[in-house]
XYZ file of C-alpha atoms in Angstrom:
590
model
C -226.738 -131.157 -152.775
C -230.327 -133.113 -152.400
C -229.957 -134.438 -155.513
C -226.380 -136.070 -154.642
C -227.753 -137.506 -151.248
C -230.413 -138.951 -153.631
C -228.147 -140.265 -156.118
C -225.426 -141.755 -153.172
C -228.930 -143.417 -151.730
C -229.983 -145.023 -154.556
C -226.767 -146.439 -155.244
C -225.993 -147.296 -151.672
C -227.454 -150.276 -150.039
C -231.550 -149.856 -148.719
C -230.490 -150.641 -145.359
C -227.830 -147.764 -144.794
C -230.720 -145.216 -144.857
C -229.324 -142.411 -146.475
C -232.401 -140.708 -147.977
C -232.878 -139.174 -144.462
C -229.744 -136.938 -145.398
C -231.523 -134.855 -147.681
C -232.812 -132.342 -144.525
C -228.693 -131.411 -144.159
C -229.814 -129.069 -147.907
C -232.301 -127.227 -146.103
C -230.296 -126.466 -143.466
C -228.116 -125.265 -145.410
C -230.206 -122.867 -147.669
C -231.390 -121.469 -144.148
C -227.507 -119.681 -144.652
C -229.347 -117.721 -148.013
C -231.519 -115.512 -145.774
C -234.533 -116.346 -148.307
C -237.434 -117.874 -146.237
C -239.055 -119.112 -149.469
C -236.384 -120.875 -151.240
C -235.925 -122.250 -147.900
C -239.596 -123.718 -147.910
C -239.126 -124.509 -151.344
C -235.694 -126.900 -150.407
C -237.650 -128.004 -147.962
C -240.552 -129.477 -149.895
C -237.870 -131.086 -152.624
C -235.591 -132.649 -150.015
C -239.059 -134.389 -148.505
C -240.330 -135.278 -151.368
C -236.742 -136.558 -153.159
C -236.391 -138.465 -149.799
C -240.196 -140.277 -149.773
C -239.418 -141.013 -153.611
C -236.216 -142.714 -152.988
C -237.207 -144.493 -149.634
C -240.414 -146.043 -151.484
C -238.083 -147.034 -154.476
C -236.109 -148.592 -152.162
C -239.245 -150.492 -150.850
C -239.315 -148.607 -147.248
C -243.124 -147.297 -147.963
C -244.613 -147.063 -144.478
C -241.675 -148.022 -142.444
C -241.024 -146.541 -138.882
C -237.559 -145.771 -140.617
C -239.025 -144.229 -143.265
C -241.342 -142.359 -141.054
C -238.863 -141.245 -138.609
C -236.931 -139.950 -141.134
C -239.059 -138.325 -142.944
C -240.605 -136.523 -139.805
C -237.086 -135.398 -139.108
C -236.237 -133.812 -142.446
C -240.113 -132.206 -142.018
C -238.779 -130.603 -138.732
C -235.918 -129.387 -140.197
C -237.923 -127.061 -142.784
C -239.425 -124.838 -139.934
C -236.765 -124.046 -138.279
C -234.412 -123.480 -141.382
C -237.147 -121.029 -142.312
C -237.097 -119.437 -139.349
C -233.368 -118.600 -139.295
C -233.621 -117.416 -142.789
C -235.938 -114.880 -141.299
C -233.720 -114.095 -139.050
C -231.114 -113.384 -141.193
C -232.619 -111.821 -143.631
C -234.140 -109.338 -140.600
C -230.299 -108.993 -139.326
C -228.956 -108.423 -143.192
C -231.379 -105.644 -143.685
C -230.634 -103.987 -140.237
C -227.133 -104.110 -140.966
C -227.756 -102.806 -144.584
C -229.529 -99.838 -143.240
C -226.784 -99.004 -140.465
C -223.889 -99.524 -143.143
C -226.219 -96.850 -145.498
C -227.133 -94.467 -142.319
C -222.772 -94.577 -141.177
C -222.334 -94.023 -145.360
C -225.092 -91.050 -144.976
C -223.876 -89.698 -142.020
C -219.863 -89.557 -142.874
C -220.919 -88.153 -146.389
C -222.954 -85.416 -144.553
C -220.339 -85.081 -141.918
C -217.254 -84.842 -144.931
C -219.465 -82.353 -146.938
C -220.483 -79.779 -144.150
C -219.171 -76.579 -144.466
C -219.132 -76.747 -140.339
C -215.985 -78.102 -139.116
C -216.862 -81.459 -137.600
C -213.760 -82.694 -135.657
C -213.655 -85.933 -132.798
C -211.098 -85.525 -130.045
C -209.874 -88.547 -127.607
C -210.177 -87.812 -124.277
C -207.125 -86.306 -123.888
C -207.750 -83.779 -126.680
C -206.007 -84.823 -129.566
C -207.710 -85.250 -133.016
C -209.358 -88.688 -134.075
C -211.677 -86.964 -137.058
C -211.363 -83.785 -138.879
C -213.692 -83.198 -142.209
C -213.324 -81.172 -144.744
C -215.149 -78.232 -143.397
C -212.420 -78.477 -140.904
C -209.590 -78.522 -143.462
C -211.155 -75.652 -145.026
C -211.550 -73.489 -141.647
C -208.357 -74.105 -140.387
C -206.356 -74.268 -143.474
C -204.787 -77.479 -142.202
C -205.154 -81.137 -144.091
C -206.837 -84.370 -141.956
C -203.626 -85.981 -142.328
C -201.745 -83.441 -140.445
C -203.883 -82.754 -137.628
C -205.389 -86.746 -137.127
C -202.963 -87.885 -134.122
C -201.858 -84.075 -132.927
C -203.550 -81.938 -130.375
C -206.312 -79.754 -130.710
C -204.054 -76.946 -129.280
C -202.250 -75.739 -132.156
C -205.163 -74.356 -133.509
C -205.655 -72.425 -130.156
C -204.188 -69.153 -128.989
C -201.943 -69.798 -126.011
C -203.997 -68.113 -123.828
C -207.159 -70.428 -124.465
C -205.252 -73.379 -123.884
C -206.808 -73.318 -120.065
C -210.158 -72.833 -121.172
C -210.270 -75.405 -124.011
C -209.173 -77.701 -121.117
C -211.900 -77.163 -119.061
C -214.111 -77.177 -121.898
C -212.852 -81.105 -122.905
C -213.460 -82.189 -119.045
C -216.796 -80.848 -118.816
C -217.172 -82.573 -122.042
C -215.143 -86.104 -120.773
C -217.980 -85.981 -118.025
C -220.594 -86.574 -120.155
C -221.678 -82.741 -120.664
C -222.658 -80.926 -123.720
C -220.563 -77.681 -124.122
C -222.097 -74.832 -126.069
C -219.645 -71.592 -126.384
C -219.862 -68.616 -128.683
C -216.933 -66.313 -130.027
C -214.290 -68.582 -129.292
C -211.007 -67.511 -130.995
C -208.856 -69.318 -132.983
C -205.768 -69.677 -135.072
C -205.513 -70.393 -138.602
C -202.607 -71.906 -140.551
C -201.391 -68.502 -142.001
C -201.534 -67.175 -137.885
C -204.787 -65.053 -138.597
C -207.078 -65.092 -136.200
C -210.892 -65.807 -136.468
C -213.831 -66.506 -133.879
C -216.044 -69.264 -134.099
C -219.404 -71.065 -132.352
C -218.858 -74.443 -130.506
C -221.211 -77.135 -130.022
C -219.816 -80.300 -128.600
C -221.213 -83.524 -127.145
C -219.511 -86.754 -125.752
C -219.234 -90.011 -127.198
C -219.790 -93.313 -125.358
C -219.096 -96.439 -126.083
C -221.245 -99.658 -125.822
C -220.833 -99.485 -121.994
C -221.802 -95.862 -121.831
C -218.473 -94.786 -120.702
C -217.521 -91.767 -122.306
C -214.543 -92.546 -125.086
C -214.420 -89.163 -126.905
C -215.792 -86.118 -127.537
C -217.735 -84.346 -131.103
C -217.032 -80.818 -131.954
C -219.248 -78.776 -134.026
C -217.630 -75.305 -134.848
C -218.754 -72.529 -137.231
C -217.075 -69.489 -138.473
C -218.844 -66.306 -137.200
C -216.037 -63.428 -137.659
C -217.827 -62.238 -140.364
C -220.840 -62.196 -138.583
C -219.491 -60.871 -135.420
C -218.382 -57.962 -137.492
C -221.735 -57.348 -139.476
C -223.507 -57.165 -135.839
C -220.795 -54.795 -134.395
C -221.625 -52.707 -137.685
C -225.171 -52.847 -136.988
C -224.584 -52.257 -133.291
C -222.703 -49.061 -134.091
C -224.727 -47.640 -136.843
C -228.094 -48.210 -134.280
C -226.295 -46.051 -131.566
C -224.935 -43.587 -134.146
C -228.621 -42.901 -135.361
C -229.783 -43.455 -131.495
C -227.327 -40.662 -130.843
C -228.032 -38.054 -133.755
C -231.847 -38.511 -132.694
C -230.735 -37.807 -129.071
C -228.268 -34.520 -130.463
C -231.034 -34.035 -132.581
C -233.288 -33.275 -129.949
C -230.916 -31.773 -127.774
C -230.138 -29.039 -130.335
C -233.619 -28.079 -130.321
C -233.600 -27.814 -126.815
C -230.324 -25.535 -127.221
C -232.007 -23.520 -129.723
C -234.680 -22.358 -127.611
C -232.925 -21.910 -124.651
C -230.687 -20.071 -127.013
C -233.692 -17.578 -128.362
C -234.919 -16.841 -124.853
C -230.999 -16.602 -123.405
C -230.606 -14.211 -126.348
C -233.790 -12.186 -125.702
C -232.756 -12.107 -121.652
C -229.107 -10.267 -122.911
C -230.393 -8.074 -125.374
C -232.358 -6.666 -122.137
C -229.197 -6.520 -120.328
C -227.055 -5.598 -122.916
C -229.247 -2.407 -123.648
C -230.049 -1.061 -120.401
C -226.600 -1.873 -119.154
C -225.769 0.785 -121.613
C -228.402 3.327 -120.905
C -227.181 3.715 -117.374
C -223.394 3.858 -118.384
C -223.871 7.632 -118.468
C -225.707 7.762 -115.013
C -223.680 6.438 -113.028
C -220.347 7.297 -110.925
C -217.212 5.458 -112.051
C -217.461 2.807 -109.702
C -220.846 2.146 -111.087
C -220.073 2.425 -114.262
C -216.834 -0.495 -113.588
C -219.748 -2.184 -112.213
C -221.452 -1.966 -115.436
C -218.277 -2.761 -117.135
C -218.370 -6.246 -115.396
C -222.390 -6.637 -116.574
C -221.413 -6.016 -119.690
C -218.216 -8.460 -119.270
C -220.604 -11.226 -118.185
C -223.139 -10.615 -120.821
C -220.494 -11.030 -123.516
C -219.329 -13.624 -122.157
C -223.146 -15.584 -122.008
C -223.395 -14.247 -126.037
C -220.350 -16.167 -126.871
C -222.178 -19.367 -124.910
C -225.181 -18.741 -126.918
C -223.524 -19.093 -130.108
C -221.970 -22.153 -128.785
C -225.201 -23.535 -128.304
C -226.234 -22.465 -131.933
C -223.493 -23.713 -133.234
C -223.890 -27.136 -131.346
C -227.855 -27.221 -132.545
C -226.590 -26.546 -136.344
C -228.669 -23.359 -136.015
C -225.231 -20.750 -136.456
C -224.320 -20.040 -139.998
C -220.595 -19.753 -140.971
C -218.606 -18.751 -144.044
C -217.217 -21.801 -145.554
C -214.397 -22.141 -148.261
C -211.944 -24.685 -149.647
C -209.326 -25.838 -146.713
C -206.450 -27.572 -146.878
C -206.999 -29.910 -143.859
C -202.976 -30.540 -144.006
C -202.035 -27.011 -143.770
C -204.411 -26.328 -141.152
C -202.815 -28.977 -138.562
C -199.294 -27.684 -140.063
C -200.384 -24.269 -138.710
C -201.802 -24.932 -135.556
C -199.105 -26.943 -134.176
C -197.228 -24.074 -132.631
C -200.480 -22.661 -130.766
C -201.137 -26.258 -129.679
C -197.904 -27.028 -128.255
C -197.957 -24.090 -126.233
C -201.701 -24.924 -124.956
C -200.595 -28.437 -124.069
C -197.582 -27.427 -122.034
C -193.810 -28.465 -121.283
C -194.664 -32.623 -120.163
C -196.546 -33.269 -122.937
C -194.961 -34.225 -126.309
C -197.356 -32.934 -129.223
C -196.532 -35.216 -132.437
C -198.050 -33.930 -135.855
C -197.899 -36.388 -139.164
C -199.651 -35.000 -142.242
C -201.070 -36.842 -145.352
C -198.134 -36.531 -148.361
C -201.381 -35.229 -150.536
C -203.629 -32.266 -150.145
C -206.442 -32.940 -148.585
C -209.031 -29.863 -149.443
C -212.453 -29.969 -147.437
C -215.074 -27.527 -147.306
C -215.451 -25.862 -144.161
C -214.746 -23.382 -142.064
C -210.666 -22.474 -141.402
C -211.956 -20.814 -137.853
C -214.077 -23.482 -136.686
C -211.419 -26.177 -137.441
C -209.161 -24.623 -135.913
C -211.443 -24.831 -132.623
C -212.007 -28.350 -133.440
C -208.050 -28.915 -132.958
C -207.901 -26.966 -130.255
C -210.890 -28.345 -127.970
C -209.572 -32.089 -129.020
C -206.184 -30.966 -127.786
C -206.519 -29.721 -124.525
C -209.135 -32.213 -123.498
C -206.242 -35.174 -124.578
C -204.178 -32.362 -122.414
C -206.240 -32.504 -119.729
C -206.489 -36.721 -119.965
C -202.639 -36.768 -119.304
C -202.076 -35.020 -116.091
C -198.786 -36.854 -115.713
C -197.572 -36.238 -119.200
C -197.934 -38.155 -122.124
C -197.885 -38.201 -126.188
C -200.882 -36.710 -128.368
C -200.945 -37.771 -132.048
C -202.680 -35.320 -134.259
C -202.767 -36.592 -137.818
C -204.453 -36.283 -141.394
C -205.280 -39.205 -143.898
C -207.290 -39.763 -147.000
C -210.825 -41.931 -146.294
C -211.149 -44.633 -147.820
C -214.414 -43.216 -150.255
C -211.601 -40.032 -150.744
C -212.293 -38.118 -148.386
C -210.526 -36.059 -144.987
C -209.819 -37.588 -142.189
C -208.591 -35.763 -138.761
C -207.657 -38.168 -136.267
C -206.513 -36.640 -132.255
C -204.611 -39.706 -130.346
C -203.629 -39.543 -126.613
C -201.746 -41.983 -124.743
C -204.250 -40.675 -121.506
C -206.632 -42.226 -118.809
C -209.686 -43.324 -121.389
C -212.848 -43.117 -120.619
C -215.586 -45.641 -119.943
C -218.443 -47.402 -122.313
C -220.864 -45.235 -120.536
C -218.989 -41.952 -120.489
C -217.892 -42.699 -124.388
C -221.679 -42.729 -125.058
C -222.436 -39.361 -123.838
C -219.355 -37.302 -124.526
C -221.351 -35.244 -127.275
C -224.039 -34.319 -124.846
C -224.390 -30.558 -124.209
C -223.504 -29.624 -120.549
C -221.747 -33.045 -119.878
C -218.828 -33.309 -118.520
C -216.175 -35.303 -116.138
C -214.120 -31.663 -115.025
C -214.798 -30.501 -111.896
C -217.556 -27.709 -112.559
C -214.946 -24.645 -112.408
C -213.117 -26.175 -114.996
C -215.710 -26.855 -117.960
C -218.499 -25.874 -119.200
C -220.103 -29.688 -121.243
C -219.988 -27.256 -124.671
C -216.529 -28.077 -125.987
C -217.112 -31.532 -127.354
C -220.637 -30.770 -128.112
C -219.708 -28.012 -129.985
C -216.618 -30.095 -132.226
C -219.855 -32.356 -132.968
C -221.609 -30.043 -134.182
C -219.154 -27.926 -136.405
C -218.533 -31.670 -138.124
C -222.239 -32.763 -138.581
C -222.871 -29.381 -140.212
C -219.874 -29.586 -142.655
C -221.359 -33.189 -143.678
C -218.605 -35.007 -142.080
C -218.819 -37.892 -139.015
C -217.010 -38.155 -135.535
C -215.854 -41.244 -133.899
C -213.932 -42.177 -130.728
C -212.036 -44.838 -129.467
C -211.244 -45.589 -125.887
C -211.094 -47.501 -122.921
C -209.650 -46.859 -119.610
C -206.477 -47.376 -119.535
C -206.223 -47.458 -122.943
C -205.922 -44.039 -124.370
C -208.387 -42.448 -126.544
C -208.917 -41.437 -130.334
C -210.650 -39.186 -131.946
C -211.228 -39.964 -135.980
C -213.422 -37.280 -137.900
C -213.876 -37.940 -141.354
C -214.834 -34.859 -143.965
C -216.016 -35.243 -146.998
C -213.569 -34.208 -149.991
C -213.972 -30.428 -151.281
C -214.355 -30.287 -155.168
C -214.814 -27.029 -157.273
C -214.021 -23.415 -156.238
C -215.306 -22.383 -153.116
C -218.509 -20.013 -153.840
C -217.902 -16.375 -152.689
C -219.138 -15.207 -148.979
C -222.501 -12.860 -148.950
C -221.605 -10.163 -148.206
C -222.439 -7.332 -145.353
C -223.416 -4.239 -145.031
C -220.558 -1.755 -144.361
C -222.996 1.160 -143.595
C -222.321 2.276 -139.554
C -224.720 3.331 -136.959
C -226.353 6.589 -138.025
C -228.830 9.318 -136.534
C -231.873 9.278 -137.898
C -233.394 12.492 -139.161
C -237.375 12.088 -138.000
C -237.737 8.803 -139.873
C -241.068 6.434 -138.310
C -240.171 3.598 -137.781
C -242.578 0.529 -135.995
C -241.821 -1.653 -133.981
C -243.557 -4.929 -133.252
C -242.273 -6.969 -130.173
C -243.836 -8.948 -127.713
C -241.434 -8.930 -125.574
C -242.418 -6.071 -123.302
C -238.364 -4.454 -122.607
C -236.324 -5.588 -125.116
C -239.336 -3.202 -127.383
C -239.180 -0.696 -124.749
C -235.280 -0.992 -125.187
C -235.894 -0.310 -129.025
C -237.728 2.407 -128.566
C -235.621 4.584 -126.620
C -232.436 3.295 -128.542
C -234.470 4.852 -131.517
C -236.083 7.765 -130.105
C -232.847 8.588 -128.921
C -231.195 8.792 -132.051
C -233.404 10.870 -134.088
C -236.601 8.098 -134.817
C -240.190 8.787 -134.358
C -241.472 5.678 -133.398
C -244.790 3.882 -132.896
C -245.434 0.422 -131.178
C -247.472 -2.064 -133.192
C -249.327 -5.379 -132.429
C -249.764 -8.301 -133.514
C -253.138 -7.723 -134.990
C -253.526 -4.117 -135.359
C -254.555 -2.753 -138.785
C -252.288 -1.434 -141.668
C -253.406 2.129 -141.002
C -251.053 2.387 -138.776
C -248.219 2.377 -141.004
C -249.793 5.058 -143.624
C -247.014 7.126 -143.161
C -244.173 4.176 -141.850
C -240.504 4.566 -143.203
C -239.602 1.039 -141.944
C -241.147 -1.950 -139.888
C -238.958 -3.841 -137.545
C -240.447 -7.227 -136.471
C -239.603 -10.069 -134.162
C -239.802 -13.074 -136.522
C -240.869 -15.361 -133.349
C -244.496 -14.220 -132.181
C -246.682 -15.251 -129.753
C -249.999 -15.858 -132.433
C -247.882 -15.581 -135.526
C -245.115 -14.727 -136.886
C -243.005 -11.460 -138.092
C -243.082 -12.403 -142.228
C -247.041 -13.396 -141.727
C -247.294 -9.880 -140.451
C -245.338 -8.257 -142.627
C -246.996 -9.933 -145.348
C -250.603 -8.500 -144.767
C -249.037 -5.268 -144.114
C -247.383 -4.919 -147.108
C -250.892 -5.540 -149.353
C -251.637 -2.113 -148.664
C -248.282 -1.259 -148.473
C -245.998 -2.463 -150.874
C -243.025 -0.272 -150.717
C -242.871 -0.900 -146.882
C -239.610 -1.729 -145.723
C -238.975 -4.487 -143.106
C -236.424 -5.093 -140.756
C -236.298 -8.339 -138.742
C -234.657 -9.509 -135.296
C -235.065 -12.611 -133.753
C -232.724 -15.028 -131.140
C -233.024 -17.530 -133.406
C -230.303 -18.566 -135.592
C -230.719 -16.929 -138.886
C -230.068 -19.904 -141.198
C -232.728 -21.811 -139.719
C -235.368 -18.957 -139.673
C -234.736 -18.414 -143.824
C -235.286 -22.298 -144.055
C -238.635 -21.846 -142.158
C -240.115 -19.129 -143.419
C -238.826 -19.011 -147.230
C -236.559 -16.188 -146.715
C -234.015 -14.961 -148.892
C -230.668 -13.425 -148.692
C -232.105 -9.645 -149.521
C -234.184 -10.234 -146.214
C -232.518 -8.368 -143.601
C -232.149 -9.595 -139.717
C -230.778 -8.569 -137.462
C -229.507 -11.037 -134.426
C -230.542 -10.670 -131.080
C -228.582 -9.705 -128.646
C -227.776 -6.309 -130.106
C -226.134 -3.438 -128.978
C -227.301 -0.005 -129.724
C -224.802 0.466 -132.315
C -225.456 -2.606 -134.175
C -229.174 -2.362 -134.090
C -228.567 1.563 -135.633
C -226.082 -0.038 -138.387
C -229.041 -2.514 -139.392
C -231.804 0.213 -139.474
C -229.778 2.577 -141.464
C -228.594 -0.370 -143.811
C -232.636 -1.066 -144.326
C -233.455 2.598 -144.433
C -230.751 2.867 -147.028
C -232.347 0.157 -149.094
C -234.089 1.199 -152.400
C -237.202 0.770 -153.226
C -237.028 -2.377 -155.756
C -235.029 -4.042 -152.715
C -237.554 -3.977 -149.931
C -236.712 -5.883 -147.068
């Protein structure tokens, strides 16, 4: 271009002055954006236009001056706007990269990203979007965000978008929502408006993540925390049982005994007196081996059960338990289902889960009693009612000995705490479902019974006997259930000799058979016996204790040829166990 204007003005007339044209070049290189080749047009153009101007014999001119001065101005201030345009092409660069960066992060996020108009319907929606909701951009750009929304969140998602339309940020966990094949799933929502160059707010940007499967994995967590919360609490609880189960049984063994000793002393209406005593005192036993039983501390028989024909059986004792109003609905698995456990304890299981769904419906209703196989292959027992429900904080301590909702002449807190223990001791897990309102489930799963079940130990079948001047000792600490001992002994034919803890083995030089309390103040009954049989070997022992038996083998190392008997005891029974021990050769010391 400068070297055309320098041609035209060498051609052209000295007079028409059109060297001075040459500044229009840098001008126009200003439009390059490249300061330098803007200086460097610059310095050409002045120079091409002092060359020809001088050729054309205008050396020192004011027109050659003026000119020249003017094309000279011209070269700062094209250089400047090349700055400037370089500065604005760069900035523009780096926004066009940063909108490229930015949609390529936004399109590749495994979040949904979506942009709503004001009114809620869908401007934007990525691929993490497509990919959440199972619908493509092009059929959800232009439609409302409410078909992906459950018609009942319809109200909230509006109030959520006007918060939003105000200029708020909206943050909002477990939100549900629909997906194209009509499953449901719950996600987290982060969303911020959008304003435009005025500030006024134009749309609105959703974040949203997919946190069912987290949801679930906490709820899992949550539940397995209060199951071990709770078997620590049981735990604890049955410990408590058991000892208030030793000294309960200690305490009837007392009343048992001398309830009997005075049932020939006494008139008949003192002895119906005794009659109720003796009533009562059953009646505690039986709640004592309730508590055992609740504390794992109660040893039962166990053999192969088929859980089917055990609900098959019961279902005529438990619809008349239930009564006329409610209907009792029984659905078995098509397959055996053979667990190993006690028939008699599941058969209380049913029983205490029925009556308290019974007692739930007071106005009638349905229970469901049904078997099915787990999915690991094992049992499962589930009890449905159709009843009031229970509450969160009721649900938590239904297991709890001694708890209960029944007005105090109705219940005693055992029966639940009882079903939970029978299951935890045959390996298996309890569950329930409920809410008020709402009914509530019971789901115990058993593990699956393989193998033939191993034979029962069996028991003595010797009877209560007389003795015929046999010594026996007797070490108690309890002051009258050893006095009770004695005279049940001395009674029936025994010379007998009371023994402490710590007296020496001379006593016994002459001793048929020791009986011991396991439980001692300073020691223990097998410590004992232990020291008194190294200068007795052949001495035969007899044990009682309160305690259940099962746990007082696993403490001591005892095993099955070591007799005990449980306290409380009647006279009989006591006699049965010292004549079974008395009967006892001598390579089978207890």
């Amino acid at each position: 271009m400068i070297t055309l204007i320098a041609v035209v003005s060498v051609v052209l007339p000295a007079g028409m002055h059109v060297f001075g044209m040459t500044a229009i070049g840098t001008a126009l290189a200003a439009a390059s954006a490249n300061p330098r080749g803007v200086l460097a047009v610059g310095c050409y153009a002045l120079v091409t236009a002092f060359v020809v101007s001088t050729w054309q014999g205008l050396l020192g001119t004011p027109d050659q001056i003026l000119r020249l001065l003017v094309g000279a101005a011209f070269v700062p201030i094209s250089w400047a706007i090349a700055v400037h345009l370089r500065e604005l092409l760069r900035a523009t660069a780096e926004a066009a990269s940063d909108r490229g960066m930015l949609a390529a992060i936004v399109e590749q996020s495994t979040d949904a990203i979506t942009v709503l108009d004001r009114d809620g319907t869908v401007m934007m929606w990525n691929a993490g979007a497509e990919n959440l909701y199972g619908y493509r951009a092009a059929e959800m750009v232009g439609r409302s965000f409410t078909r992906v929304l459950p018609a009942e969140r319809v109200p909230y998602f509006r109030r959520a978008l006007a918060d939003a339309n105000a200029g708020k940020h909206v943050i909002l966990d477990e939100l549900p929502r629909l997906h194209r094949d009509g499953t449901t799933f719950l996600v987290s929502l982060a969303a911020a408006p959008i304003r435009d160059e005025s500030g006024q707010v134009v749309a609105s940007a959703a974040t949203e993540r997919d946190i069912t499967a987290q949801k679930r994995r906490e709820a899992e967590e949550r539940q397995a925390r209060e199951r071990t919360a709770r078997a620590a609490r049981m735990e604890s609880l049955g410990q408590l049982a058991g000892g208030v189960a030793h000294d309960f049984n200690n305490l009837l063994a007392i009343i048992l005994n001398y309830a009997d000793f005075l049932a020939d002393e006494v008139t008949a209406d003192g002895r119906r007196d005794l009659d109720r005593i003796r009533e009562a005192a059953d009646r505690a036993r039986a709640l004592t081996g309730q508590l055992l039983l609740f504390a794992k501390q109660e040893p039962t028989p166990v053999e192969n059960v088929d859980l089917n024909e055990v609900v098959s059986s019961s279902s005529e004792l438990l619809s008349r338990s239930i009564g006329p109003n409610i209907r009792l609905v029984c659905r078995t698995h098509d397959q055996p289902l053979p667990v190993r456990a006690n028939r008699g304890r599941l058969d209380q299981i049913l029983l205490n889960l029925v009556i308290n769904a019974r007692d739930a419906m007071p106005d009638g209703g349905t229970v469901v009693v049904s078997t099915d196989r787990t999915p690991d292959g094992g049992a499962r027992l589930s009890v449905a009612d159709t009843g009031c429900g229970m509450t969160a904080e009721v649900r938590d301590r239904l297991f709890e000995p001694f708890f209960t909702t029944k007005p105090a002449d109705q219940g005693t807190g055992l029966g639940l705490a009882t079903v939970y223990g029978i299951v935890e001791d045959a390996g298996g897990h309890i569950g329930v479902a409920s809410s008020p309102g709402a009914g509530t489930t019971f789901t115990i799963d058993l593990p699956r019974a393989d193998g033939p079940a191993p034979g029962a130990a069996g028991t003595s079948a010797a009877g209560p006997s007389p003795g015929h001047g046999e010594h026996v000792v007797v070490l108690e600490d309890e002051d009258f259930v050893r006095d009770a001992v004695i005279r049940i002994l001395r009674e029936n034919g025994f010379r007998t000799t009371v023994l402490h803890e710590h007296d020496p083995a001379a006593v016994l030089d002459d001793a048929d058979l020791l009986i011991a309390d396991i439980a001692l103040r300073h020691s223990s009954g097998p410590e004992v016996a232990v020291r008194l049989r190294r200068r007795h070997p052949g001495l035969r022992v007899l044990f009682m204790s309160g305690y259940s038996e099962r746990d007082l083998r696993d403490r001591y190392q005892l095993d099955d040829s070591v007799r005990i008997v449980p306290k409380p005891f009647t006279a009989v029974e006591l006699l049965a166990a010292v004549g079974d021990a008395l009967a006892a050769t001598a390579g089978h010391h207890g």
